[in-house]
PDB file of C-alpha atoms in Angstrom:
ATOM      1  CA  MET A1394       6.835 120.359 124.132  1.00  0.00           C
ATOM      2  CA  THR A1395       8.576 119.185 120.762  1.00  0.00           C
ATOM      3  CA  ASP A1396       7.974 117.128 117.781  1.00  0.00           C
ATOM      4  CA  VAL A1397       9.509 113.799 117.236  1.00  0.00           C
ATOM      5  CA  CYS A1398      10.269 112.562 113.914  1.00  0.00           C
ATOM      6  CA  THR A1399      12.752 109.122 113.411  1.00  0.00           C
ATOM      7  CA  GLN A1400      13.209 108.845 109.451  1.00  0.00           C
ATOM      8  CA  GLY A1401       9.795 110.814 108.958  1.00  0.00           C
ATOM      9  CA  LEU A1402       7.878 108.636 111.673  1.00  0.00           C
ATOM     10  CA  ASP A1403       6.208 110.436 114.116  1.00  0.00           C
ATOM     11  CA  THR A1404       7.960 108.586 117.298  1.00  0.00           C
ATOM     12  CA  GLY A1405       6.669 110.857 120.564  1.00  0.00           C
ATOM     13  CA  PHE A1406       5.755 107.938 122.223  1.00  0.00           C
ATOM     14  CA  VAL A1407       9.237 107.239 123.548  1.00  0.00           C
ATOM     15  CA  GLY A1408       9.895 110.350 125.472  1.00  0.00           C
ATOM     16  CA  LEU A1409       7.006 110.319 127.398  1.00  0.00           C
ATOM     17  CA  GLY A1410       8.315 107.552 129.472  1.00  0.00           C
ATOM     18  CA  TYR A1411       6.386 104.747 131.135  1.00  0.00           C
ATOM     19  CA  ALA A1412       4.539 106.169 133.815  1.00  0.00           C
ATOM     20  CA  LYS A1413       2.758 108.740 131.095  1.00  0.00           C
ATOM     21  CA  VAL A1414       2.574 106.024 128.224  1.00  0.00           C
ATOM     22  CA  ALA A1415       0.863 103.793 130.871  1.00  0.00           C
ATOM     23  CA  PHE A1416      -1.275 106.538 131.562  1.00  0.00           C
ATOM     24  CA  LEU A1417      -2.176 107.087 128.072  1.00  0.00           C
ATOM     25  CA  GLY A1418      -2.306 103.042 127.584  1.00  0.00           C
ATOM     26  CA  ILE A1419      -6.054 103.159 129.662  1.00  0.00           C
ATOM     27  CA  VAL A1420      -7.307 105.992 127.302  1.00  0.00           C
ATOM     28  CA  GLN A1421      -6.123 104.217 124.497  1.00  0.00           C
ATOM     29  CA  GLY A1422      -7.972 100.598 125.499  1.00  0.00           C
ATOM     30  CA  ILE A1423     -10.762 102.712 126.572  1.00  0.00           C
ATOM     31  CA  THR A1424     -11.814 104.767 123.390  1.00  0.00           C
ATOM     32  CA  GLU A1425      -9.926 102.323 120.896  1.00  0.00           C
ATOM     33  CA  LEU A1426     -13.252 100.165 121.229  1.00  0.00           C
ATOM     34  CA  LEU A1427     -16.246 102.431 122.112  1.00  0.00           C
ATOM     35  CA  PRO A1428     -17.106 104.584 119.175  1.00  0.00           C
ATOM     36  CA  ILE A1429     -15.672 107.892 120.743  1.00  0.00           C
ATOM     37  CA  SER A1430     -12.112 107.885 118.540  1.00  0.00           C
ATOM     38  CA  SER A1431      -9.038 106.680 120.520  1.00  0.00           C
ATOM     39  CA  THR A1432      -6.875 109.104 117.872  1.00  0.00           C
ATOM     40  CA  ALA A1433      -9.001 111.900 119.377  1.00  0.00           C
ATOM     41  CA  HIS A1434      -8.380 111.436 122.923  1.00  0.00           C
ATOM     42  CA  MET A1435      -4.529 110.908 121.694  1.00  0.00           C
ATOM     43  CA  ARG A1436      -4.140 114.101 120.747  1.00  0.00           C
ATOM     44  CA  VAL A1437      -6.651 115.487 123.089  1.00  0.00           C
ATOM     45  CA  VAL A1438      -5.214 114.445 126.681  1.00  0.00           C
ATOM     46  CA  PRO A1439      -1.869 115.314 126.066  1.00  0.00           C
ATOM     47  CA  ALA A1440      -2.468 118.446 124.256  1.00  0.00           C
ATOM     48  CA  VAL A1441      -4.648 119.043 127.888  1.00  0.00           C
ATOM     49  CA  LEU A1442      -1.667 117.933 130.035  1.00  0.00           C
ATOM     50  CA  GLY A1443       1.227 119.355 128.320  1.00  0.00           C
ATOM     51  CA  TRP A1444       2.453 116.562 127.443  1.00  0.00           C
ATOM     52  CA  GLN A1445       3.890 115.187 124.226  1.00  0.00           C
ATOM     53  CA  ASP A1446       2.065 114.101 121.036  1.00  0.00           C
ATOM     54  CA  PRO A1447       2.551 110.371 121.510  1.00  0.00           C
ATOM     55  CA  GLY A1448       2.332 110.201 117.510  1.00  0.00           C
ATOM     56  CA  SER A1449       0.168 108.296 115.153  1.00  0.00           C
ATOM     57  CA  ALA A1450       2.387 105.224 115.223  1.00  0.00           C
ATOM     58  CA  PHE A1451       1.530 104.963 118.564  1.00  0.00           C
ATOM     59  CA  SER A1452      -2.221 105.058 118.258  1.00  0.00           C
ATOM     60  CA  ALA A1453      -1.588 102.444 115.425  1.00  0.00           C
ATOM     61  CA  ALA A1454       0.961  99.981 117.218  1.00  0.00           C
ATOM     62  CA  MET A1455      -1.757 100.270 120.135  1.00  0.00           C
ATOM     63  CA  GLN A1456      -4.320  98.492 117.877  1.00  0.00           C
ATOM     64  CA  LEU A1457      -2.854  95.055 118.871  1.00  0.00           C
ATOM     65  CA  ALA A1458      -4.177  95.455 122.053  1.00  0.00           C
ATOM     66  CA  ALA A1459      -7.615  96.157 121.154  1.00  0.00           C
ATOM     67  CA  LEU A1460      -7.011  92.976 118.772  1.00  0.00           C
ATOM     68  CA  ALA A1461      -6.678  90.879 121.838  1.00  0.00           C
ATOM     69  CA  ALA A1462      -9.324  92.089 123.483  1.00  0.00           C
ATOM     70  CA  VAL A1463     -11.989  91.640 121.049  1.00  0.00           C
ATOM     71  CA  VAL A1464     -10.407  88.286 120.353  1.00  0.00           C
ATOM     72  CA  SER A1465     -10.811  87.381 123.837  1.00  0.00           C
ATOM     73  CA  TYR A1466     -14.081  88.642 124.913  1.00  0.00           C
ATOM     74  CA  PHE A1467     -15.663  87.397 121.349  1.00  0.00           C
ATOM     75  CA  TRP A1468     -13.668  84.231 121.281  1.00  0.00           C
ATOM     76  CA  SER A1469     -16.648  82.100 120.540  1.00  0.00           C
ATOM     77  CA  ASP A1470     -17.539  84.206 118.180  1.00  0.00           C
ATOM     78  CA  VAL A1471     -14.177  84.351 116.509  1.00  0.00           C
ATOM     79  CA  ARG A1472     -14.001  80.629 116.900  1.00  0.00           C
ATOM     80  CA  ASP A1473     -17.589  79.561 115.575  1.00  0.00           C
ATOM     81  CA  VAL A1474     -16.736  81.740 112.468  1.00  0.00           C
ATOM     82  CA  ALA A1475     -13.519  79.844 111.877  1.00  0.00           C
ATOM     83  CA  VAL A1476     -14.097  76.693 112.358  1.00  0.00           C
ATOM     84  CA  GLY A1477     -17.580  76.941 110.804  1.00  0.00           C
ATOM     85  CA  SER A1478     -16.670  78.300 107.486  1.00  0.00           C
ATOM     86  CA  LEU A1479     -13.659  76.168 107.045  1.00  0.00           C
ATOM     87  CA  ALA A1480     -16.016  73.407 107.181  1.00  0.00           C
ATOM     88  CA  ALA A1481     -18.963  74.700 105.202  1.00  0.00           C
ATOM     89  CA  LEU A1482     -15.466  75.287 102.830  1.00  0.00           C
ATOM     90  CA  ALA A1483     -14.717  71.694 102.908  1.00  0.00           C
ATOM     91  CA  ARG A1484     -18.370  70.771 102.170  1.00  0.00           C
ATOM     92  CA  ARG A1485     -19.117  73.010  99.803  1.00  0.00           C
ATOM     93  CA  ASP A1486     -21.567  74.804 101.754  1.00  0.00           C
ATOM     94  CA  PHE A1487     -21.483  78.281 100.232  1.00  0.00           C
ATOM     95  CA  ALA A1488     -24.803  79.513 101.705  1.00  0.00           C
ATOM     96  CA  ASN A1489     -23.509  78.219 105.235  1.00  0.00           C
ATOM     97  CA  ARG A1490     -24.299  81.715 107.304  1.00  0.00           C
ATOM     98  CA  TYR A1491     -20.370  81.389 109.148  1.00  0.00           C
ATOM     99  CA  PHE A1492     -18.664  81.312 105.554  1.00  0.00           C
ATOM    100  CA  ARG A1493     -20.902  84.329 104.436  1.00  0.00           C
ATOM    101  CA  LEU A1494     -19.685  85.842 107.494  1.00  0.00           C
ATOM    102  CA  ALA A1495     -16.345  84.917 106.736  1.00  0.00           C
ATOM    103  CA  VAL A1496     -16.440  86.283 103.013  1.00  0.00           C
ATOM    104  CA  GLY A1497     -18.062  89.380 104.519  1.00  0.00           C
ATOM    105  CA  ILE A1498     -15.033  90.194 106.675  1.00  0.00           C
ATOM    106  CA  VAL A1499     -12.733  89.606 104.118  1.00  0.00           C
ATOM    107  CA  LEU A1500     -14.551  92.007 101.822  1.00  0.00           C
ATOM    108  CA  ALA A1501     -14.929  93.989 104.360  1.00  0.00           C
ATOM    109  CA  THR A1502     -11.108  94.486 105.002  1.00  0.00           C
ATOM    110  CA  VAL A1503     -10.174  95.235 101.246  1.00  0.00           C
ATOM    111  CA  PRO A1504     -11.616  99.092 101.116  1.00  0.00           C
ATOM    112  CA  ILE A1505      -9.729 100.122 104.558  1.00  0.00           C
ATOM    113  CA  VAL A1506      -6.205  98.279 102.965  1.00  0.00           C
ATOM    114  CA  ILE A1507      -6.485 100.107  99.787  1.00  0.00           C
ATOM    115  CA  ALA A1508      -7.176 103.442 101.239  1.00  0.00           C
ATOM    116  CA  GLY A1509      -4.568 102.606 104.316  1.00  0.00           C
ATOM    117  CA  LEU A1510      -1.898 102.109 101.550  1.00  0.00           C
ATOM    118  CA  ALA A1511      -2.639 104.870  99.594  1.00  0.00           C
ATOM    119  CA  LEU A1512      -2.962 107.699 102.526  1.00  0.00           C
ATOM    120  CA  SER A1513      -0.160 106.026 104.633  1.00  0.00           C
ATOM    121  CA  SER A1514       2.772 109.081 103.714  1.00  0.00           C
ATOM    122  CA  VAL A1515      -0.157 111.211 104.727  1.00  0.00           C
ATOM    123  CA  LEU A1516      -1.592 109.247 108.031  1.00  0.00           C
ATOM    124  CA  ASN A1517       1.951 108.445 109.801  1.00  0.00           C
ATOM    125  CA  ALA A1518       3.921 111.237 108.708  1.00  0.00           C
ATOM    126  CA  CYS A1519       5.406 113.876 111.482  1.00  0.00           C
ATOM    127  CA  ASN A1520       3.017 117.044 111.502  1.00  0.00           C
ATOM    128  CA  SER A1521       0.535 115.264 109.932  1.00  0.00           C
ATOM    129  CA  PRO A1522      -2.566 117.945 108.773  1.00  0.00           C
ATOM    130  CA  LEU A1523      -4.863 115.328 109.354  1.00  0.00           C
ATOM    131  CA  ARG A1524      -3.930 114.802 113.613  1.00  0.00           C
ATOM    132  CA  GLY A1525      -4.718 118.946 113.715  1.00  0.00           C
ATOM    133  CA  LEU A1526      -7.310 119.439 116.576  1.00  0.00           C
ATOM    134  CA  ALA A1527      -9.906 121.108 114.050  1.00  0.00           C
ATOM    135  CA  VAL A1528      -9.920 118.061 111.676  1.00  0.00           C
ATOM    136  CA  ILE A1529     -10.622 115.894 114.679  1.00  0.00           C
ATOM    137  CA  GLY A1530     -13.604 118.044 116.136  1.00  0.00           C
ATOM    138  CA  TRP A1531     -15.596 118.500 112.934  1.00  0.00           C
ATOM    139  CA  ALA A1532     -14.693 114.988 112.625  1.00  0.00           C
ATOM    140  CA  CYS A1533     -16.201 114.171 115.901  1.00  0.00           C
ATOM    141  CA  ILE A1534     -19.296 116.125 115.569  1.00  0.00           C
ATOM    142  CA  VAL A1535     -20.104 114.720 111.825  1.00  0.00           C
ATOM    143  CA  MET A1536     -20.049 111.471 113.501  1.00  0.00           C
ATOM    144  CA  ALA A1537     -21.999 112.390 116.367  1.00  0.00           C
ATOM    145  CA  VAL A1538     -24.821 113.277 113.383  1.00  0.00           C
ATOM    146  CA  LEU A1539     -24.786 109.906 111.348  1.00  0.00           C
ATOM    147  CA  LEU A1540     -24.910 108.061 114.753  1.00  0.00           C
ATOM    148  CA  ALA A1541     -27.894 109.682 116.305  1.00  0.00           C
ATOM    149  CA  LEU A1542     -29.784 109.306 112.971  1.00  0.00           C
ATOM    150  CA  SER A1543     -28.796 105.648 112.952  1.00  0.00           C
ATOM    151  CA  GLU A1544     -30.504 105.725 115.999  1.00  0.00           C
ATOM    152  CA  ILE A1545     -33.533 107.652 115.170  1.00  0.00           C
ATOM    153  CA  TYR A1546     -34.519 105.974 111.674  1.00  0.00           C
ATOM    154  CA  ALA A1547     -32.772 102.314 111.927  1.00  0.00           C
ATOM    155  CA  ARG A1548     -35.086  99.473 112.966  1.00  0.00           C
ATOM    156  CA  HIS A1549     -33.002  97.483 115.135  1.00  0.00           C
ATOM    157  CA  ARG A1550     -33.637  93.974 114.320  1.00  0.00           C
ATOM    158  CA  LEU A1551     -31.455  92.097 112.442  1.00  0.00           C
ATOM    159  CA  THR A1552     -28.952  89.583 113.954  1.00  0.00           C
ATOM    160  CA  LEU A1553     -25.801  88.717 113.326  1.00  0.00           C
ATOM    161  CA  GLU A1554     -27.074  85.496 111.925  1.00  0.00           C
ATOM    162  CA  LYS A1555     -28.989  87.116 109.479  1.00  0.00           C
ATOM    163  CA  VAL A1556     -25.840  89.551 108.093  1.00  0.00           C
ATOM    164  CA  SER A1557     -25.296  89.043 104.373  1.00  0.00           C
ATOM    165  CA  VAL A1558     -22.138  89.432 102.264  1.00  0.00           C
ATOM    166  CA  LEU A1559     -23.435  93.132 101.131  1.00  0.00           C
ATOM    167  CA  ASP A1560     -24.274  94.041 104.405  1.00  0.00           C
ATOM    168  CA  ALA A1561     -20.403  92.717 105.748  1.00  0.00           C
ATOM    169  CA  PHE A1562     -18.872  95.230 102.877  1.00  0.00           C
ATOM    170  CA  LEU A1563     -21.095  98.283 103.237  1.00  0.00           C
ATOM    171  CA  VAL A1564     -19.723  98.349 107.163  1.00  0.00           C
ATOM    172  CA  GLY A1565     -16.234  97.333 105.866  1.00  0.00           C
ATOM    173  CA  VAL A1566     -16.309 100.827 103.136  1.00  0.00           C
ATOM    174  CA  ALA A1567     -17.505 102.188 106.332  1.00  0.00           C
ATOM    175  CA  GLN A1568     -14.614 101.598 108.136  1.00  0.00           C
ATOM    176  CA  VAL A1569     -12.720 103.464 105.908  1.00  0.00           C
ATOM    177  CA  GLY A1570     -13.609 106.826 107.939  1.00  0.00           C
ATOM    178  CA  ALA A1571     -11.771 105.584 110.573  1.00  0.00           C
ATOM    179  CA  LEU A1572      -8.432 106.621 108.948  1.00  0.00           C
ATOM    180  CA  ILE A1573      -9.067 110.081 109.850  1.00  0.00           C
ATOM    181  CA  PRO A1574      -8.822 111.218 113.355  1.00  0.00           C
ATOM    182  CA  GLY A1575     -12.163 111.729 115.405  1.00  0.00           C
ATOM    183  CA  VAL A1576     -14.226 109.395 113.469  1.00  0.00           C
ATOM    184  CA  SER A1577     -13.356 106.035 115.333  1.00  0.00           C
ATOM    185  CA  ARG A1578     -13.380 102.532 113.531  1.00  0.00           C
ATOM    186  CA  SER A1579     -15.819 101.150 115.971  1.00  0.00           C
ATOM    187  CA  GLY A1580     -17.919 104.726 115.461  1.00  0.00           C
ATOM    188  CA  SER A1581     -17.857 104.348 111.970  1.00  0.00           C
ATOM    189  CA  THR A1582     -19.329 100.400 111.801  1.00  0.00           C
ATOM    190  CA  LEU A1583     -21.408 100.623 114.489  1.00  0.00           C
ATOM    191  CA  THR A1584     -23.139 103.777 112.972  1.00  0.00           C
ATOM    192  CA  ALA A1585     -23.632 101.787 109.928  1.00  0.00           C
ATOM    193  CA  ALA A1586     -24.427  98.289 111.284  1.00  0.00           C
ATOM    194  CA  LEU A1587     -26.430 100.085 113.434  1.00  0.00           C
ATOM    195  CA  GLY A1588     -28.533 101.889 109.641  1.00  0.00           C
ATOM    196  CA  LEU A1589     -28.566  98.601 108.198  1.00  0.00           C
ATOM    197  CA  GLY A1590     -31.205  97.732 110.666  1.00  0.00           C
ATOM    198  CA  TYR A1591     -29.098  95.680 113.274  1.00  0.00           C
ATOM    199  CA  ALA A1592     -29.990  95.400 116.827  1.00  0.00           C
ATOM    200  CA  ARG A1593     -27.555  97.832 119.233  1.00  0.00           C
ATOM    201  CA  PRO A1594     -25.695  94.871 120.672  1.00  0.00           C
ATOM    202  CA  GLU A1595     -25.469  92.475 117.618  1.00  0.00           C
ATOM    203  CA  ALA A1596     -24.424  95.839 115.114  1.00  0.00           C
ATOM    204  CA  ALA A1597     -21.583  95.930 117.981  1.00  0.00           C
ATOM    205  CA  ARG A1598     -20.784  92.590 117.689  1.00  0.00           C
ATOM    206  CA  LEU A1599     -20.698  92.700 113.697  1.00  0.00           C
ATOM    207  CA  SER A1600     -18.440  96.047 114.284  1.00  0.00           C
ATOM    208  CA  PHE A1601     -15.925  94.508 116.186  1.00  0.00           C
ATOM    209  CA  LEU A1602     -15.729  91.036 113.927  1.00  0.00           C
ATOM    210  CA  LEU A1603     -15.526  92.603 110.684  1.00  0.00           C
ATOM    211  CA  GLY A1604     -12.701  94.926 112.496  1.00  0.00           C
ATOM    212  CA  LEU A1605     -10.186  92.374 113.400  1.00  0.00           C
ATOM    213  CA  PRO A1606      -8.216  91.739 109.823  1.00  0.00           C
ATOM    214  CA  ALA A1607      -8.177  95.822 109.826  1.00  0.00           C
ATOM    215  CA  ILE A1608      -6.804  96.110 113.672  1.00  0.00           C
ATOM    216  CA  ALA A1609      -4.076  93.526 113.090  1.00  0.00           C
ATOM    217  CA  LEU A1610      -3.011  94.329 110.027  1.00  0.00           C
ATOM    218  CA  ALA A1611      -2.360  98.185 111.189  1.00  0.00           C
ATOM    219  CA  GLY A1612      -1.180  97.292 114.707  1.00  0.00           C
ATOM    220  CA  LEU A1613       1.717  94.417 112.605  1.00  0.00           C
ATOM    221  CA  LYS A1614       2.306  97.167 109.931  1.00  0.00           C
ATOM    222  CA  GLU A1615       3.632  99.899 112.714  1.00  0.00           C
ATOM    223  CA  LEU A1616       5.474  97.578 114.502  1.00  0.00           C
ATOM    224  CA  TRP A1617       7.029  96.614 111.154  1.00  0.00           C
ATOM    225  CA  GLU A1618       7.583 100.260 110.380  1.00  0.00           C
ATOM    226  CA  LEU A1619       9.001 100.928 114.043  1.00  0.00           C
ATOM    227  CA  HIS A1620      11.273  97.847 113.453  1.00  0.00           C
ATOM    228  CA  LYS A1621      12.701  99.295 109.798  1.00  0.00           C
ATOM    229  CA  ILE A1622      13.540 102.705 111.830  1.00  0.00           C
ATOM    230  CA  HIS A1623      15.463 100.749 114.464  1.00  0.00           C
ATOM    231  CA  LEU A1624      13.470 101.508 117.262  1.00  0.00           C
ATOM    232  CA  GLY A1625      15.986 101.156 120.283  1.00  0.00           C
ATOM    233  CA  ALA A1626      15.244  98.778 123.060  1.00  0.00           C
ATOM    234  CA  TYR A1627      13.979 101.402 125.391  1.00  0.00           C
ATOM    235  CA  GLY A1628      11.427 102.177 122.646  1.00  0.00           C
ATOM    236  CA  TRP A1629       9.839  99.225 122.366  1.00  0.00           C
ATOM    237  CA  SER A1630       9.971  98.088 126.159  1.00  0.00           C
ATOM    238  CA  VAL A1631       7.727 101.946 126.315  1.00  0.00           C
ATOM    239  CA  LEU A1632       5.432 100.716 124.173  1.00  0.00           C
ATOM    240  CA  ALA A1633       5.100  97.025 125.684  1.00  0.00           C
ATOM    241  CA  VAL A1634       3.789  98.987 128.583  1.00  0.00           C
ATOM    242  CA  GLY A1635       1.430 100.636 126.823  1.00  0.00           C
ATOM    243  CA  LEU A1636       0.358  97.432 124.743  1.00  0.00           C
ATOM    244  CA  VAL A1637      -0.492  95.632 127.994  1.00  0.00           C
ATOM    245  CA  VAL A1638      -2.094  98.444 130.072  1.00  0.00           C
ATOM    246  CA  ALA A1639      -4.235  99.079 126.916  1.00  0.00           C
ATOM    247  CA  SER A1640      -5.209  95.523 126.431  1.00  0.00           C
ATOM    248  CA  ILE A1641      -6.588  95.527 129.605  1.00  0.00           C
ATOM    249  CA  SER A1642      -8.498  98.476 129.717  1.00  0.00           C
ATOM    250  CA  ALA A1643      -9.619  97.660 126.151  1.00  0.00           C
ATOM    251  CA  PHE A1644     -11.616  94.248 127.682  1.00  0.00           C
ATOM    252  CA  PHE A1645     -13.523  96.325 130.025  1.00  0.00           C
ATOM    253  CA  ALA A1646     -14.396  98.659 127.503  1.00  0.00           C
ATOM    254  CA  ILE A1647     -16.039  96.024 125.515  1.00  0.00           C
ATOM    255  CA  TRP A1648     -17.730  94.776 128.738  1.00  0.00           C
ATOM    256  CA  GLY A1649     -19.220  98.187 129.016  1.00  0.00           C
ATOM    257  CA  LEU A1650     -20.222  99.209 125.692  1.00  0.00           C
ATOM    258  CA  MET A1651     -22.220  95.728 125.315  1.00  0.00           C
ATOM    259  CA  ARG A1652     -24.111  96.777 128.732  1.00  0.00           C
ATOM    260  CA  VAL A1653     -24.900 100.358 127.620  1.00  0.00           C
ATOM    261  CA  LEU A1654     -25.977  98.805 124.014  1.00  0.00           C
ATOM    262  CA  GLU A1655     -28.074  96.051 125.823  1.00  0.00           C
ATOM    263  CA  ARG A1656     -30.127  97.969 128.033  1.00  0.00           C
ATOM    264  CA  PHE A1657     -30.050 101.451 126.516  1.00  0.00           C
ATOM    265  CA  SER A1658     -29.003 103.011 123.310  1.00  0.00           C
ATOM    266  CA  ALA A1659     -25.993 104.631 121.950  1.00  0.00           C
ATOM    267  CA  TRP A1660     -27.392 107.998 122.551  1.00  0.00           C
ATOM    268  CA  PRO A1661     -24.698 108.616 125.405  1.00  0.00           C
ATOM    269  CA  PHE A1662     -21.827 108.384 122.795  1.00  0.00           C
ATOM    270  CA  VAL A1663     -23.545 111.045 120.497  1.00  0.00           C
ATOM    271  CA  ILE A1664     -23.727 113.386 123.175  1.00  0.00           C
ATOM    272  CA  TYR A1665     -20.448 112.420 124.131  1.00  0.00           C
ATOM    273  CA  ARG A1666     -18.890 112.676 120.539  1.00  0.00           C
ATOM    274  CA  GLY A1667     -20.680 115.972 120.110  1.00  0.00           C
ATOM    275  CA  LEU A1668     -19.635 117.890 123.030  1.00  0.00           C
ATOM    276  CA  LEU A1669     -16.261 116.872 123.198  1.00  0.00           C
ATOM    277  CA  GLY A1670     -15.972 118.164 118.886  1.00  0.00           C
ATOM    278  CA  VAL A1671     -17.756 121.577 119.882  1.00  0.00           C
ATOM    279  CA  VAL A1672     -15.100 121.746 123.070  1.00  0.00           C
ATOM    280  CA  LEU A1673     -11.885 121.121 120.604  1.00  0.00           C
ATOM    281  CA  LEU A1674     -13.553 123.371 118.050  1.00  0.00           C
ATOM    282  CA  ILE A1675     -13.986 126.171 120.446  1.00  0.00           C
ATOM    283  CA  GLY A1676     -10.593 125.385 122.337  1.00  0.00           C
ATOM    284  CA  VAL A1677      -8.665 125.915 118.879  1.00  0.00           C
ATOM    285  CA  ALA A1678     -10.835 129.193 118.148  1.00  0.00           C
ATOM    286  CA  PHE A1679      -9.442 130.929 120.863  1.00  0.00           C
ATOM    287  CA  GLY A1680      -6.422 129.693 121.177  1.00  0.00           C
ATOM    288  CA  TRP A1681      -6.624 127.202 124.314  1.00  0.00           C
ATOM    289  CA  LEU A1682      -5.439 124.055 122.741  1.00  0.00           C
ATOM    290  CA  SER A1683      -2.777 123.637 119.894  1.00  0.00           C
TER     291      SER A1683
END
């Protein structure tokens, strides 16, 4: 297994080929929108299989697949917020719930944009220390503990109709944690929304809606970075295969997450994250994973 660096950008996915990238696209699509960290799985799965690390550029670009899945699954919410907020703005009805949510979405995006730009040289660099398996393992364990605390102590009563600009901003601040591999964007925002007292399905809806701009910006930025290094036609075609497969699996991942949160709780994800983190740390300690 070799490291692939193109003008400082990690482009390991190109060497994997169509079949392996399609398989990783399934994994990426499922884990991107579940609170279990897609970045962690994009490091762990190839490491276990003995494959090349697809790189952070692949993980970031794959977020466009998540964007397509979220918009299609929550289309009625996306439409209502877009149309309702513009209508409220025209009427100068600034107390309108759609306008409040739209403002909250914008404000929630600011922290991760600032942090992402500040850390961009580290996040997507070849051999980034943040992509170390030990870092990912500890991040999984910490987030499992925080998600568990949200399940134990939160009220789980608030609905999306009651969301305030401050709540949206606080969830946006939590979203910054997603820049650390292993934290998970959906995991950090879902945990924050649950901690603020939102009902489980409503917390998931808030998490996904607030994440739309960040997901879009991250994915488009990575496509631009790949364009700047003159990624070849073969590389683009490999990436396209991953995007198509990931968007389909991401849609079903949302469906599954909503069913679990409606009927049960977030405890299955707490347990999974905790076990994953422990296994990673043990694997690194004994040299089974590198």
